[in-house]
Short mmCIF file of N, CA and C in Angstrom, two decimals:
data_model
loop_
_atom_site.label_atom_id
_atom_site.label_comp_id
_atom_site.label_asym_id
_atom_site.label_seq_id
_atom_site.Cartn_x
_atom_site.Cartn_y
_atom_site.Cartn_z
N GLN A 1270 0.72 -1.16 0.02
CA GLN A 1270 -0.31 -0.07 -0.07
C GLN A 1270 0.76 1.25 0.01
N SER A 1271 1.51 1.30 -1.21
CA SER A 1271 2.32 2.48 -1.10
C SER A 1271 1.84 3.98 -1.39
N TRP A 1272 0.69 3.90 -1.71
CA TRP A 1272 -0.20 5.21 -1.40
C TRP A 1272 -0.17 5.62 0.04
N LEU A 1273 -0.02 5.02 1.04
CA LEU A 1273 -0.30 5.24 2.52
C LEU A 1273 1.06 6.02 2.72
N HIS A 1274 1.99 6.13 1.88
CA HIS A 1274 3.03 6.80 2.26
C HIS A 1274 3.50 8.20 1.12
N ASN A 1275 2.54 8.20 0.23
CA ASN A 1275 2.47 9.52 -0.35
C ASN A 1275 2.32 10.64 0.43
N SER A 1276 3.24 11.94 0.22
CA SER A 1276 3.34 12.87 0.84
C SER A 1276 1.85 14.00 0.63
N ASP A 1277 1.32 13.77 -0.35
CA ASP A 1277 0.07 14.50 -0.79
C ASP A 1277 -1.16 14.24 0.23
N VAL A 1278 -1.46 14.91 1.29
CA VAL A 1278 -2.91 14.54 1.70
C VAL A 1278 -3.89 14.26 1.02
N LYS A 1279 -4.05 14.83 -0.22
CA LYS A 1279 -5.19 14.64 -0.96
C LYS A 1279 -5.17 13.09 -1.59
N VAL A 1280 -3.92 12.80 -1.91
CA VAL A 1280 -3.84 11.74 -2.60
C VAL A 1280 -4.28 10.61 -1.55
N ARG A 1281 -3.75 10.67 -0.20
CA ARG A 1281 -4.12 9.45 0.54
C ARG A 1281 -5.51 9.38 1.24
N LEU A 1282 -6.28 10.83 0.92
CA LEU A 1282 -7.77 10.88 1.49
C LEU A 1282 -8.71 10.24 0.10
N LEU A 1283 -8.14 10.68 -1.17
CA LEU A 1283 -8.84 10.15 -2.25
C LEU A 1283 -8.69 8.65 -2.08
N VAL A 1284 -7.75 7.96 -2.05
CA VAL A 1284 -7.40 6.61 -1.98
C VAL A 1284 -8.21 5.92 -1.20
N GLN A 1285 -8.06 6.28 0.07
CA GLN A 1285 -9.33 6.20 1.11
C GLN A 1285 -10.53 5.96 0.97
N ALA A 1286 -11.13 7.00 0.42
CA ALA A 1286 -12.36 7.34 0.19
C ALA A 1286 -12.83 6.27 -0.93
N CYS A 1287 -12.12 6.08 -2.07
CA CYS A 1287 -12.26 5.13 -3.16
C CYS A 1287 -12.14 3.80 -2.60
N THR A 1288 -11.19 3.52 -1.76
CA THR A 1288 -11.49 2.24 -1.07
C THR A 1288 -12.64 1.83 -0.26
N GLU A 1289 -12.98 2.76 0.37
CA GLU A 1289 -14.51 2.58 1.52
C GLU A 1289 -15.48 2.49 0.67
N ARG A 1290 -15.32 3.19 -0.53
CA ARG A 1290 -16.71 3.22 -1.52
C ARG A 1290 -16.60 1.78 -2.53
N GLY A 1291 -15.24 1.16 -2.82
CA GLY A 1291 -15.18 0.34 -3.42
C GLY A 1291 -15.15 -1.07 -3.01
N GLY A 1292 -15.43 -1.07 -1.51
CA GLY A 1292 -15.58 -2.58 -0.79
C GLY A 1292 -14.00 -2.77 -0.61
N GLY A 1293 -13.42 -2.16 -0.59
CA GLY A 1293 -11.85 -2.43 -0.26
C GLY A 1293 -10.63 -2.42 -1.46
N ASP A 1294 -11.19 -2.00 -2.66
CA ASP A 1294 -10.72 -1.91 -3.93
C ASP A 1294 -10.47 -0.43 -4.28
N PRO A 1295 -9.75 0.43 -4.33
CA PRO A 1295 -9.67 1.84 -4.88
C PRO A 1295 -9.53 2.15 -6.39
N ILE A 1296 -9.12 1.07 -7.15
CA ILE A 1296 -8.73 1.24 -8.62
C ILE A 1296 -10.28 1.56 -8.97
N PRO A 1297 -11.05 0.99 -9.13
CA PRO A 1297 -12.45 1.27 -10.02
C PRO A 1297 -12.64 2.76 -10.00
N GLY A 1298 -12.80 3.06 -8.50
CA GLY A 1298 -13.17 4.71 -8.16
C GLY A 1298 -12.21 5.88 -8.45
N LEU A 1299 -11.05 5.06 -8.56
CA LEU A 1299 -9.92 6.27 -8.88
C LEU A 1299 -9.88 6.26 -10.41
N ILE A 1300 -9.94 5.11 -11.17
CA ILE A 1300 -10.14 5.25 -12.68
C ILE A 1300 -11.32 6.12 -12.80
N GLU A 1301 -12.25 5.91 -12.44
CA GLU A 1301 -13.41 6.88 -12.42
C GLU A 1301 -13.40 8.50 -12.59
N MET A 1302 -12.48 8.72 -11.36
CA MET A 1302 -11.96 9.93 -10.94
C MET A 1302 -11.06 10.76 -12.05
N LEU A 1303 -10.24 9.70 -12.42
CA LEU A 1303 -9.19 10.01 -13.81
C LEU A 1303 -10.40 10.18 -14.89
N ARG A 1304 -10.91 9.47 -15.06
CA ARG A 1304 -12.10 9.91 -16.32
C ARG A 1304 -12.94 10.96 -16.26
N GLY A 1305 -13.14 11.40 -15.05
CA GLY A 1305 -14.01 12.50 -14.91
C GLY A 1305 -13.82 13.74 -15.24
N GLU A 1306 -14.59 14.73 -15.11
CA GLU A 1306 -14.51 16.07 -15.87
C GLU A 1306 -13.84 17.19 -14.71
N ASP A 1307 -13.70 16.63 -13.61
CA ASP A 1307 -13.09 17.24 -12.52
C ASP A 1307 -11.63 17.29 -12.75
N LEU A 1308 -10.91 18.17 -13.51
CA LEU A 1308 -9.60 17.75 -13.80
C LEU A 1308 -8.37 18.02 -12.24
N ILE A 1309 -9.01 18.81 -11.58
CA ILE A 1309 -8.39 18.67 -10.05
C ILE A 1309 -8.36 17.28 -9.57
N MET A 1310 -9.43 16.75 -9.57
CA MET A 1310 -9.66 15.30 -9.00
C MET A 1310 -8.93 14.14 -9.92
N ALA A 1311 -9.13 14.66 -11.30
CA ALA A 1311 -8.25 13.64 -12.06
C ALA A 1311 -6.73 13.74 -11.99
N VAL A 1312 -6.32 14.70 -11.60
CA VAL A 1312 -4.68 14.80 -11.37
C VAL A 1312 -4.28 14.15 -9.88
N THR A 1313 -5.37 13.98 -8.94
CA THR A 1313 -5.01 13.72 -7.66
C THR A 1313 -5.15 11.97 -8.06
N ALA A 1314 -6.02 11.40 -8.82
CA ALA A 1314 -6.33 10.22 -9.00
C ALA A 1314 -5.15 9.36 -10.22
N ALA A 1315 -4.66 10.31 -10.85
CA ALA A 1315 -3.36 9.74 -11.68
C ALA A 1315 -2.40 9.86 -10.62
N GLN A 1316 -2.10 10.73 -9.75
CA GLN A 1316 -1.07 10.53 -8.59
C GLN A 1316 -1.09 9.34 -8.00
N ALA A 1317 -2.47 8.97 -7.46
CA ALA A 1317 -2.79 7.73 -6.42
C ALA A 1317 -2.63 6.53 -7.53
N LEU A 1318 -2.89 6.43 -8.68
CA LEU A 1318 -2.96 5.25 -9.27
C LEU A 1318 -1.28 5.06 -9.89
N GLY A 1319 -0.49 6.09 -10.00
CA GLY A 1319 0.75 5.84 -10.32
C GLY A 1319 1.60 5.17 -9.16
N ASP A 1320 1.17 5.56 -8.00
CA ASP A 1320 1.15 5.04 -6.59
C ASP A 1320 0.92 3.47 -6.38
N ILE A 1321 -0.26 3.23 -6.90
CA ILE A 1321 -0.75 1.83 -6.58
C ILE A 1321 -0.18 0.89 -7.84
N ALA A 1322 -0.01 1.44 -9.04
CA ALA A 1322 0.08 0.24 -10.06
C ALA A 1322 1.33 -0.46 -10.19
N PRO A 1323 2.44 0.06 -9.68
CA PRO A 1323 3.74 -0.43 -9.56
C PRO A 1323 3.74 -1.87 -9.24
N ASN A 1324 2.70 -1.69 -7.94
CA ASN A 1324 3.09 -3.08 -6.94
C ASN A 1324 1.84 -3.80 -7.24
N LEU A 1325 0.94 -3.57 -8.34
CA LEU A 1325 0.09 -4.49 -8.65
C LEU A 1325 0.48 -5.89 -9.37
N GLU A 1326 0.36 -6.98 -8.76
CA GLU A 1326 0.67 -8.26 -9.36
C GLU A 1326 -0.15 -8.90 -10.68
N ASP A 1327 -1.28 -8.23 -10.58
CA ASP A 1327 -2.30 -8.42 -11.74
C ASP A 1327 -2.20 -7.48 -12.87
N GLU A 1328 -1.61 -8.11 -13.83
CA GLU A 1328 -0.89 -7.20 -15.18
C GLU A 1328 -2.37 -6.73 -15.80
N THR A 1329 -3.64 -7.45 -15.98
CA THR A 1329 -4.66 -7.09 -16.44
C THR A 1329 -5.13 -5.86 -15.78
N ARG A 1330 -5.06 -5.58 -14.51
CA ARG A 1330 -5.54 -4.33 -13.64
C ARG A 1330 -4.48 -3.37 -14.02
N ARG A 1331 -3.31 -3.67 -14.08
CA ARG A 1331 -2.21 -2.61 -14.23
C ARG A 1331 -2.37 -2.25 -15.56
N GLY A 1332 -2.83 -2.96 -16.57
CA GLY A 1332 -3.11 -2.40 -17.95
C GLY A 1332 -4.02 -1.36 -17.84
N GLU A 1333 -5.29 -1.70 -17.59
CA GLU A 1333 -6.63 -1.10 -17.14
C GLU A 1333 -5.80 0.54 -16.83
N ILE A 1334 -5.17 0.43 -15.70
CA ILE A 1334 -4.67 1.94 -15.09
C ILE A 1334 -3.60 2.69 -16.43
N VAL A 1335 -3.04 1.79 -16.79
CA VAL A 1335 -1.99 2.34 -18.10
C VAL A 1335 -2.72 2.77 -18.86
N GLN A 1336 -4.09 2.37 -19.77
CA GLN A 1336 -5.12 2.46 -20.40
C GLN A 1336 -5.69 3.96 -20.34
N ALA A 1337 -6.27 3.82 -19.03
CA ALA A 1337 -6.60 4.88 -18.52
C ALA A 1337 -6.02 6.55 -18.57
N LEU A 1338 -4.49 6.17 -18.19
CA LEU A 1338 -3.76 7.16 -17.94
C LEU A 1338 -3.37 7.86 -19.66
N LEU A 1339 -3.02 6.61 -20.50
CA LEU A 1339 -2.80 7.05 -21.56
C LEU A 1339 -4.09 7.86 -22.29
N ALA A 1340 -5.16 7.58 -22.21
CA ALA A 1340 -6.20 8.20 -22.65
C ALA A 1340 -6.23 9.50 -22.15
N ARG A 1341 -6.22 10.07 -20.82
CA ARG A 1341 -6.03 11.23 -20.52
C ARG A 1341 -4.99 12.21 -21.02
N LEU A 1342 -3.72 11.47 -21.17
CA LEU A 1342 -2.51 12.13 -21.79
C LEU A 1342 -3.00 12.41 -23.31
N ALA A 1343 -3.83 11.52 -23.99
CA ALA A 1343 -3.68 11.77 -25.35
C ALA A 1343 -4.79 12.67 -25.66
N GLU A 1344 -5.90 13.20 -24.63
CA GLU A 1344 -6.74 13.88 -25.07
C GLU A 1344 -6.41 15.33 -24.92
N TYR A 1345 -5.00 15.51 -24.53
CA TYR A 1345 -4.83 17.07 -24.20
C TYR A 1345 -5.45 17.93 -25.33
N PRO A 1346 -5.00 17.80 -26.67
CA PRO A 1346 -5.24 18.77 -27.62
C PRO A 1346 -6.77 19.00 -27.76
N ALA A 1347 -7.69 17.93 -27.40
CA ALA A 1347 -9.06 18.07 -27.50
C ALA A 1347 -9.56 19.41 -26.46
N LEU A 1348 -8.72 18.96 -25.33
CA LEU A 1348 -9.32 19.97 -24.32
C LEU A 1348 -8.46 21.47 -24.08
N GLU A 1349 -7.86 22.01 -25.33
CA GLU A 1349 -6.99 22.99 -25.08
C GLU A 1349 -7.70 24.34 -25.09
N GLN A 1350 -9.10 24.00 -25.87
CA GLN A 1350 -10.01 24.95 -25.67
C GLN A 1350 -10.63 25.69 -24.37
N GLN A 1351 -10.20 24.91 -23.48
CA GLN A 1351 -10.79 25.53 -22.24
C GLN A 1351 -10.90 27.09 -21.80
N SER A 1352 -11.99 27.49 -21.42
CA SER A 1352 -12.03 28.59 -21.36
C SER A 1352 -11.49 29.24 -19.79
N SER A 1353 -11.80 28.36 -18.84
CA SER A 1353 -11.47 28.81 -17.66
C SER A 1353 -10.06 28.56 -17.36
N LEU A 1354 -9.22 29.63 -16.68
CA LEU A 1354 -7.91 29.52 -16.49
C LEU A 1354 -7.84 28.34 -15.70
N SER A 1355 -8.36 28.27 -14.28
CA SER A 1355 -8.38 27.30 -13.48
C SER A 1355 -8.45 25.57 -14.27
N MET A 1356 -9.53 25.65 -15.11
CA MET A 1356 -9.38 24.36 -15.63
C MET A 1356 -8.35 24.11 -16.46
N ARG A 1357 -7.64 25.24 -17.55
CA ARG A 1357 -6.62 25.21 -18.05
C ARG A 1357 -5.38 25.02 -17.30
N GLU A 1358 -5.17 25.27 -16.14
CA GLU A 1358 -3.93 25.09 -15.32
C GLU A 1358 -4.36 23.39 -15.19
N ALA A 1359 -5.37 23.37 -14.80
CA ALA A 1359 -5.60 21.68 -14.39
C ALA A 1359 -5.03 20.53 -15.35
N GLN A 1360 -5.58 21.38 -16.63
CA GLN A 1360 -5.47 20.05 -17.50
C GLN A 1360 -3.67 20.26 -17.75
N LEU A 1361 -3.24 21.31 -17.88
CA LEU A 1361 -1.75 21.45 -18.03
C LEU A 1361 -0.94 20.66 -16.82
N SER A 1362 -1.69 20.42 -15.78
CA SER A 1362 -0.77 19.77 -14.99
C SER A 1362 -1.31 18.42 -14.87
N LEU A 1363 -2.61 17.81 -15.43
CA LEU A 1363 -3.11 16.36 -15.51
C LEU A 1363 -1.92 15.49 -16.49
N GLN A 1364 -1.61 16.26 -17.82
CA GLN A 1364 -1.10 15.41 -18.65
C GLN A 1364 0.48 15.37 -18.02
N PRO A 1365 1.22 16.21 -17.76
CA PRO A 1365 2.51 15.71 -16.93
C PRO A 1365 2.38 14.77 -16.04
N CYS A 1366 1.25 14.72 -15.14
CA CYS A 1366 1.00 13.91 -14.11
C CYS A 1366 0.90 12.45 -14.58
N ALA A 1367 0.10 12.70 -15.61
CA ALA A 1367 -0.30 11.11 -16.27
C ALA A 1367 1.09 10.55 -16.72
N ALA A 1368 1.73 11.24 -17.34
CA ALA A 1368 3.05 10.58 -18.10
C ALA A 1368 4.10 10.31 -16.81
N GLU A 1369 3.97 11.02 -15.73
CA GLU A 1369 4.69 10.64 -14.53
C GLU A 1369 4.41 9.46 -13.99
N ALA A 1370 2.77 9.21 -13.87
CA ALA A 1370 2.62 7.86 -13.46
C ALA A 1370 2.80 6.95 -14.22
N MET A 1371 2.80 7.19 -15.51
CA MET A 1371 3.19 5.86 -16.22
C MET A 1371 4.94 5.54 -16.39
N GLY A 1372 5.36 6.59 -15.95
CA GLY A 1372 6.82 6.25 -15.70
C GLY A 1372 6.96 5.41 -14.60
N ARG A 1373 6.31 5.82 -13.02
CA ARG A 1373 6.62 5.18 -12.01
C ARG A 1373 6.09 3.47 -12.48
N ILE A 1374 4.92 3.30 -12.98
CA ILE A 1374 4.45 2.29 -13.34
C ILE A 1374 5.49 1.38 -14.59
N ALA A 1375 6.02 1.92 -15.26
CA ALA A 1375 7.04 1.72 -16.10
C ALA A 1375 6.53 0.47 -17.13
N ASP A 1376 5.67 0.33 -17.40
CA ASP A 1376 4.71 -0.72 -18.08
C ASP A 1376 5.01 -0.49 -20.03
N PRO A 1377 5.29 -1.68 -20.12
CA PRO A 1377 5.69 -1.29 -21.96
C PRO A 1377 4.46 -0.90 -22.66
N ALA A 1378 3.42 -1.48 -22.15
CA ALA A 1378 2.21 -0.98 -22.72
C ALA A 1378 1.93 0.46 -23.18
N ALA A 1379 2.68 1.59 -22.33
CA ALA A 1379 2.56 2.96 -22.54
C ALA A 1379 3.46 3.13 -23.35
N PHE A 1380 4.52 2.40 -24.17
CA PHE A 1380 5.46 2.84 -24.88
C PHE A 1380 5.02 3.95 -26.25
N ASP A 1381 4.13 3.50 -26.83
CA ASP A 1381 3.68 4.16 -27.71
C ASP A 1381 2.89 5.54 -27.70
N GLY A 1382 2.23 5.59 -26.89
CA GLY A 1382 1.61 6.90 -26.23
C GLY A 1382 2.54 7.73 -25.47
N LEU A 1383 3.48 7.15 -24.97
CA LEU A 1383 4.43 8.11 -24.32
C LEU A 1383 5.32 8.65 -25.71
N ARG A 1384 5.59 7.96 -26.62
CA ARG A 1384 6.63 8.61 -27.69
C ARG A 1384 5.70 9.39 -28.39
N ALA A 1385 4.56 9.38 -28.62
CA ALA A 1385 3.48 10.38 -29.20
C ALA A 1385 3.65 11.57 -28.30
N ALA A 1386 3.37 11.21 -26.78
CA ALA A 1386 3.58 12.70 -25.92
C ALA A 1386 4.83 13.37 -26.35
N LEU A 1387 5.90 13.06 -26.84
CA LEU A 1387 7.21 13.76 -27.02
C LEU A 1387 7.05 14.80 -27.82
N ARG A 1388 5.98 14.90 -28.67
CA ARG A 1388 5.41 15.75 -29.62
C ARG A 1388 4.75 16.94 -28.92
N ASP A 1389 4.31 16.89 -27.57
CA ASP A 1389 3.26 17.49 -26.94
C ASP A 1389 3.88 18.94 -27.44
N GLN A 1390 2.65 19.83 -27.31
CA GLN A 1390 3.12 21.45 -27.38
C GLN A 1390 3.76 21.72 -25.70
N SER A 1391 3.15 21.26 -24.64
CA SER A 1391 3.76 21.38 -23.52
C SER A 1391 5.18 20.80 -23.20
N PRO A 1392 6.10 21.65 -22.59
CA PRO A 1392 7.35 21.50 -22.35
C PRO A 1392 7.41 20.13 -21.19
N ALA A 1393 6.54 20.30 -20.24
CA ALA A 1393 6.28 19.59 -18.74
C ALA A 1393 6.21 18.08 -19.42
N VAL A 1394 5.16 18.04 -20.35
CA VAL A 1394 4.75 16.61 -20.93
C VAL A 1394 5.87 16.10 -21.87
N ARG A 1395 6.52 16.96 -22.56
CA ARG A 1395 7.71 16.13 -23.15
C ARG A 1395 8.80 15.67 -22.14
N ARG A 1396 8.90 16.59 -21.15
CA ARG A 1396 10.04 16.20 -20.23
C ARG A 1396 9.69 14.81 -19.57
N LYS A 1397 8.42 14.80 -18.94
CA LYS A 1397 7.96 13.84 -18.10
C LYS A 1397 7.91 12.64 -18.92
N ALA A 1398 7.08 12.66 -20.63
CA ALA A 1398 7.14 11.62 -21.27
C ALA A 1398 8.44 10.98 -21.44
N ALA A 1399 9.45 11.87 -21.81
CA ALA A 1399 10.70 11.14 -21.90
C ALA A 1399 11.52 10.52 -21.04
N TRP A 1400 11.15 11.19 -19.36
CA TRP A 1400 11.67 10.47 -18.25
C TRP A 1400 10.84 8.84 -18.12
N ALA A 1401 9.58 9.09 -18.54
CA ALA A 1401 8.96 7.76 -18.25
C ALA A 1401 9.30 6.84 -19.58
N LEU A 1402 9.86 7.10 -20.62
CA LEU A 1402 10.23 6.30 -21.42
C LEU A 1402 11.71 5.80 -21.02
N MET A 1403 12.24 6.57 -20.11
CA MET A 1403 13.72 6.17 -20.00
C MET A 1403 13.43 5.08 -19.00
N ARG A 1404 12.28 5.21 -17.61
CA ARG A 1404 11.98 4.28 -16.57
C ARG A 1404 11.78 2.69 -17.39
N ILE A 1405 10.92 2.90 -18.70
CA ILE A 1405 10.44 1.78 -19.41
C ILE A 1405 11.68 1.02 -19.91
N GLY A 1406 12.47 2.00 -20.41
CA GLY A 1406 13.95 1.01 -20.85
C GLY A 1406 14.26 0.71 -22.06
N ASP A 1407 13.12 0.99 -22.93
CA ASP A 1407 13.35 0.41 -24.52
C ASP A 1407 13.99 1.31 -25.15
N PRO A 1408 15.29 0.88 -25.82
CA PRO A 1408 16.05 1.66 -26.58
C PRO A 1408 15.54 2.14 -27.88
N ARG A 1409 14.13 1.53 -28.22
CA ARG A 1409 13.53 1.99 -29.42
C ARG A 1409 13.09 3.61 -29.28
N CYS A 1410 13.09 4.05 -27.98
CA CYS A 1410 12.50 5.31 -27.80
C CYS A 1410 13.96 6.49 -28.56
N VAL A 1411 14.90 5.74 -28.75
CA VAL A 1411 15.97 6.84 -28.69
C VAL A 1411 16.12 7.89 -30.03
N PRO A 1412 15.08 7.23 -31.18
CA PRO A 1412 15.38 8.18 -32.19
C PRO A 1412 14.06 9.44 -32.09
N ASP A 1413 13.27 8.75 -31.19
CA ASP A 1413 12.54 9.83 -30.51
C ASP A 1413 12.78 10.87 -29.83
N LEU A 1414 13.78 10.43 -28.96
CA LEU A 1414 14.44 11.44 -27.93
C LEU A 1414 15.35 12.25 -28.61
N ALA A 1415 16.12 11.78 -29.51
CA ALA A 1415 17.25 12.47 -29.87
C ALA A 1415 16.80 13.95 -30.37
N PRO A 1416 15.86 14.08 -31.25
CA PRO A 1416 15.67 15.68 -31.77
C PRO A 1416 15.11 16.64 -30.40
N LEU A 1417 14.71 16.19 -29.46
CA LEU A 1417 14.49 16.81 -27.95
C LEU A 1417 15.91 17.46 -27.68
N LEU A 1418 16.97 16.79 -27.94
CA LEU A 1418 18.15 17.60 -27.66
C LEU A 1418 18.38 19.14 -28.05
N ASP A 1419 17.78 19.52 -29.01
CA ASP A 1419 17.44 20.75 -29.71
C ASP A 1419 16.27 21.32 -29.27
N ASP A 1420 15.52 20.80 -28.29
CA ASP A 1420 14.09 21.53 -27.96
C ASP A 1420 14.24 22.75 -27.35
N ALA A 1421 13.33 23.59 -27.60
CA ALA A 1421 13.31 25.06 -27.09
C ALA A 1421 13.37 25.27 -25.46
N ASP A 1422 12.76 24.39 -24.95
CA ASP A 1422 12.77 24.31 -23.32
C ASP A 1422 14.12 23.34 -23.10
N ALA A 1423 14.77 24.51 -22.08
CA ALA A 1423 16.01 24.05 -21.34
C ALA A 1423 15.97 22.58 -20.57
N ASP A 1424 14.96 22.89 -19.80
CA ASP A 1424 14.64 21.54 -19.11
C ASP A 1424 14.45 20.40 -19.91
N VAL A 1425 13.55 20.19 -21.08
CA VAL A 1425 13.25 18.99 -22.11
C VAL A 1425 14.96 18.72 -22.27
N ARG A 1426 15.72 19.59 -22.90
CA ARG A 1426 17.13 19.51 -23.30
C ARG A 1426 17.87 18.79 -22.34
N GLY A 1427 17.61 19.14 -21.24
CA GLY A 1427 18.63 18.73 -20.10
C GLY A 1427 18.17 17.25 -19.76
N THR A 1428 16.94 17.32 -19.75
CA THR A 1428 16.48 15.51 -19.25
C THR A 1428 16.89 15.00 -20.38
N VAL A 1429 16.54 15.25 -21.41
CA VAL A 1429 16.99 14.30 -22.78
C VAL A 1429 18.06 14.06 -22.90
N PHE A 1430 19.27 14.87 -22.81
CA PHE A 1430 20.38 14.74 -22.56
C PHE A 1430 21.00 13.59 -21.40
N GLU A 1431 20.57 13.56 -20.26
CA GLU A 1431 20.67 12.78 -19.31
C GLU A 1431 20.22 11.20 -19.64
N ILE A 1432 18.91 11.42 -20.07
CA ILE A 1432 18.39 10.03 -20.52
C ILE A 1432 19.13 9.41 -21.55
N LEU A 1433 19.63 10.16 -22.57
CA LEU A 1433 20.53 9.71 -23.79
C LEU A 1433 21.61 8.98 -23.26
N LYS A 1434 22.39 9.57 -22.22
CA LYS A 1434 23.74 8.85 -21.73
C LYS A 1434 23.05 7.71 -20.91
N LEU A 1435 22.10 7.34 -20.52
CA LEU A 1435 21.79 5.94 -19.96
C LEU A 1435 21.54 4.71 -21.08
N PHE A 1436 21.10 5.35 -22.11
CA PHE A 1436 20.86 4.23 -23.23
C PHE A 1436 22.30 4.06 -23.75
N HIS A 1437 22.87 2.98 -23.74
CA HIS A 1437 24.45 2.59 -24.31
C HIS A 1437 24.26 2.34 -25.58
N THR A 1438 23.37 2.76 -26.62
CA THR A 1438 23.25 2.11 -27.88
C THR A 1438 24.25 3.17 -28.86
N GLU A 1439 24.52 2.34 -29.94
CA GLU A 1439 25.13 3.58 -31.07
C GLU A 1439 24.47 4.35 -31.34
N GLU A 1440 23.19 4.31 -31.26
CA GLU A 1440 22.32 5.64 -31.83
C GLU A 1440 22.35 6.77 -30.81
N ALA A 1441 22.04 6.21 -29.72
CA ALA A 1441 22.30 7.26 -28.55
C ALA A 1441 23.64 7.82 -28.67
N VAL A 1442 24.58 7.28 -28.56
CA VAL A 1442 26.07 7.98 -28.65
C VAL A 1442 26.33 8.82 -29.91
N ALA A 1443 25.52 8.27 -30.92
CA ALA A 1443 25.69 9.29 -32.28
C ALA A 1443 24.81 10.56 -32.16
N ALA A 1444 23.95 10.17 -31.40
CA ALA A 1444 22.98 11.69 -31.27
C ALA A 1444 23.44 12.68 -30.01
N LEU A 1445 24.22 11.92 -29.33
CA LEU A 1445 24.90 12.95 -28.22
C LEU A 1445 26.18 13.46 -28.93
N GLU A 1446 26.67 12.90 -29.80
CA GLU A 1446 28.01 13.33 -30.63
C GLU A 1446 27.62 14.25 -31.45
N ALA A 1447 26.61 14.35 -32.29
CA ALA A 1447 26.28 14.95 -32.95
C ALA A 1447 25.78 16.16 -32.36
N TRP A 1448 24.99 16.29 -31.37
CA TRP A 1448 24.64 17.48 -30.60
C TRP A 1448 25.69 18.21 -29.84
N ARG A 1449 26.88 17.60 -29.58
CA ARG A 1449 28.01 18.17 -28.97
C ARG A 1449 28.66 18.83 -30.24
N ASP A 1450 28.79 18.22 -31.24
CA ASP A 1450 29.52 18.93 -32.37
C ASP A 1450 28.54 20.22 -33.01
N ARG A 1451 27.12 20.23 -32.89
CA ARG A 1451 26.45 21.31 -33.29
C ARG A 1451 26.94 22.21 -32.07
N LEU A 1452 26.75 22.48 -30.89
CA LEU A 1452 27.02 22.95 -29.96
C LEU A 1452 28.42 23.57 -30.11
N LYS A 1453 29.37 22.86 -30.39
CA LYS A 1453 30.65 23.32 -30.60
C LYS A 1453 30.89 24.26 -31.76
N ALA A 1454 30.14 23.93 -32.76
CA ALA A 1454 30.03 24.84 -34.09
C ALA A 1454 29.62 26.24 -33.65
N GLU A 1455 28.40 26.08 -32.93
CA GLU A 1455 27.55 27.40 -32.51
C GLU A 1455 28.35 28.23 -31.58
N VAL A 1456 29.03 27.70 -30.37
CA VAL A 1456 30.06 28.36 -29.77
C VAL A 1456 31.14 29.11 -30.43
N GLY A 1457 31.62 28.05 -31.51
CA GLY A 1457 32.83 28.49 -32.38
C GLY A 1457 32.17 30.09 -33.19
N GLU A 1458 30.91 30.02 -33.23
CA GLU A 1458 30.44 30.98 -34.13
C GLU A 1458 30.30 32.54 -33.16
N LEU A 1459 30.37 32.27 -32.21
CA LEU A 1459 30.32 33.29 -31.12
C LEU A 1459 31.72 34.16 -31.20
#
């Protein structure tokens, strides 16, 4: 019960309420909250599911959680037109939170959805998706990560740089060397 150790009291209270409502099983209630329209509750549910799923032995249930998180991650462009600033802020918080939860779960089923999230307009989503792909550990993500070495956001660039150093593949090494060469050329032009 890793959620008991979550530092966020909202996560602990939500899991407790869903556990009581679900007859001892918080997962259905948390997935319902994640899918709901209350984006602040959805963020909290994503955090809770990210705490619970890594310890699940039932792969089917873990898969349900991953699919629900992927669905929230993928719907970002459709919700981009939110008029309420607080809803917009919650949505911006939900996508990175969903990507981070998938990284904690590290389920290979999230691989394709996370690769797609690397092209998201939000730097926080790109950074968390890169981190989640690193946690999954599949080197097939290297070609998707390499272009982010030139991302407009410094945090994304730094995260991807550190991640690519962990992949000891020829492609990762080549991407890092090419980036270093581009950087040297840019510095030389100054």
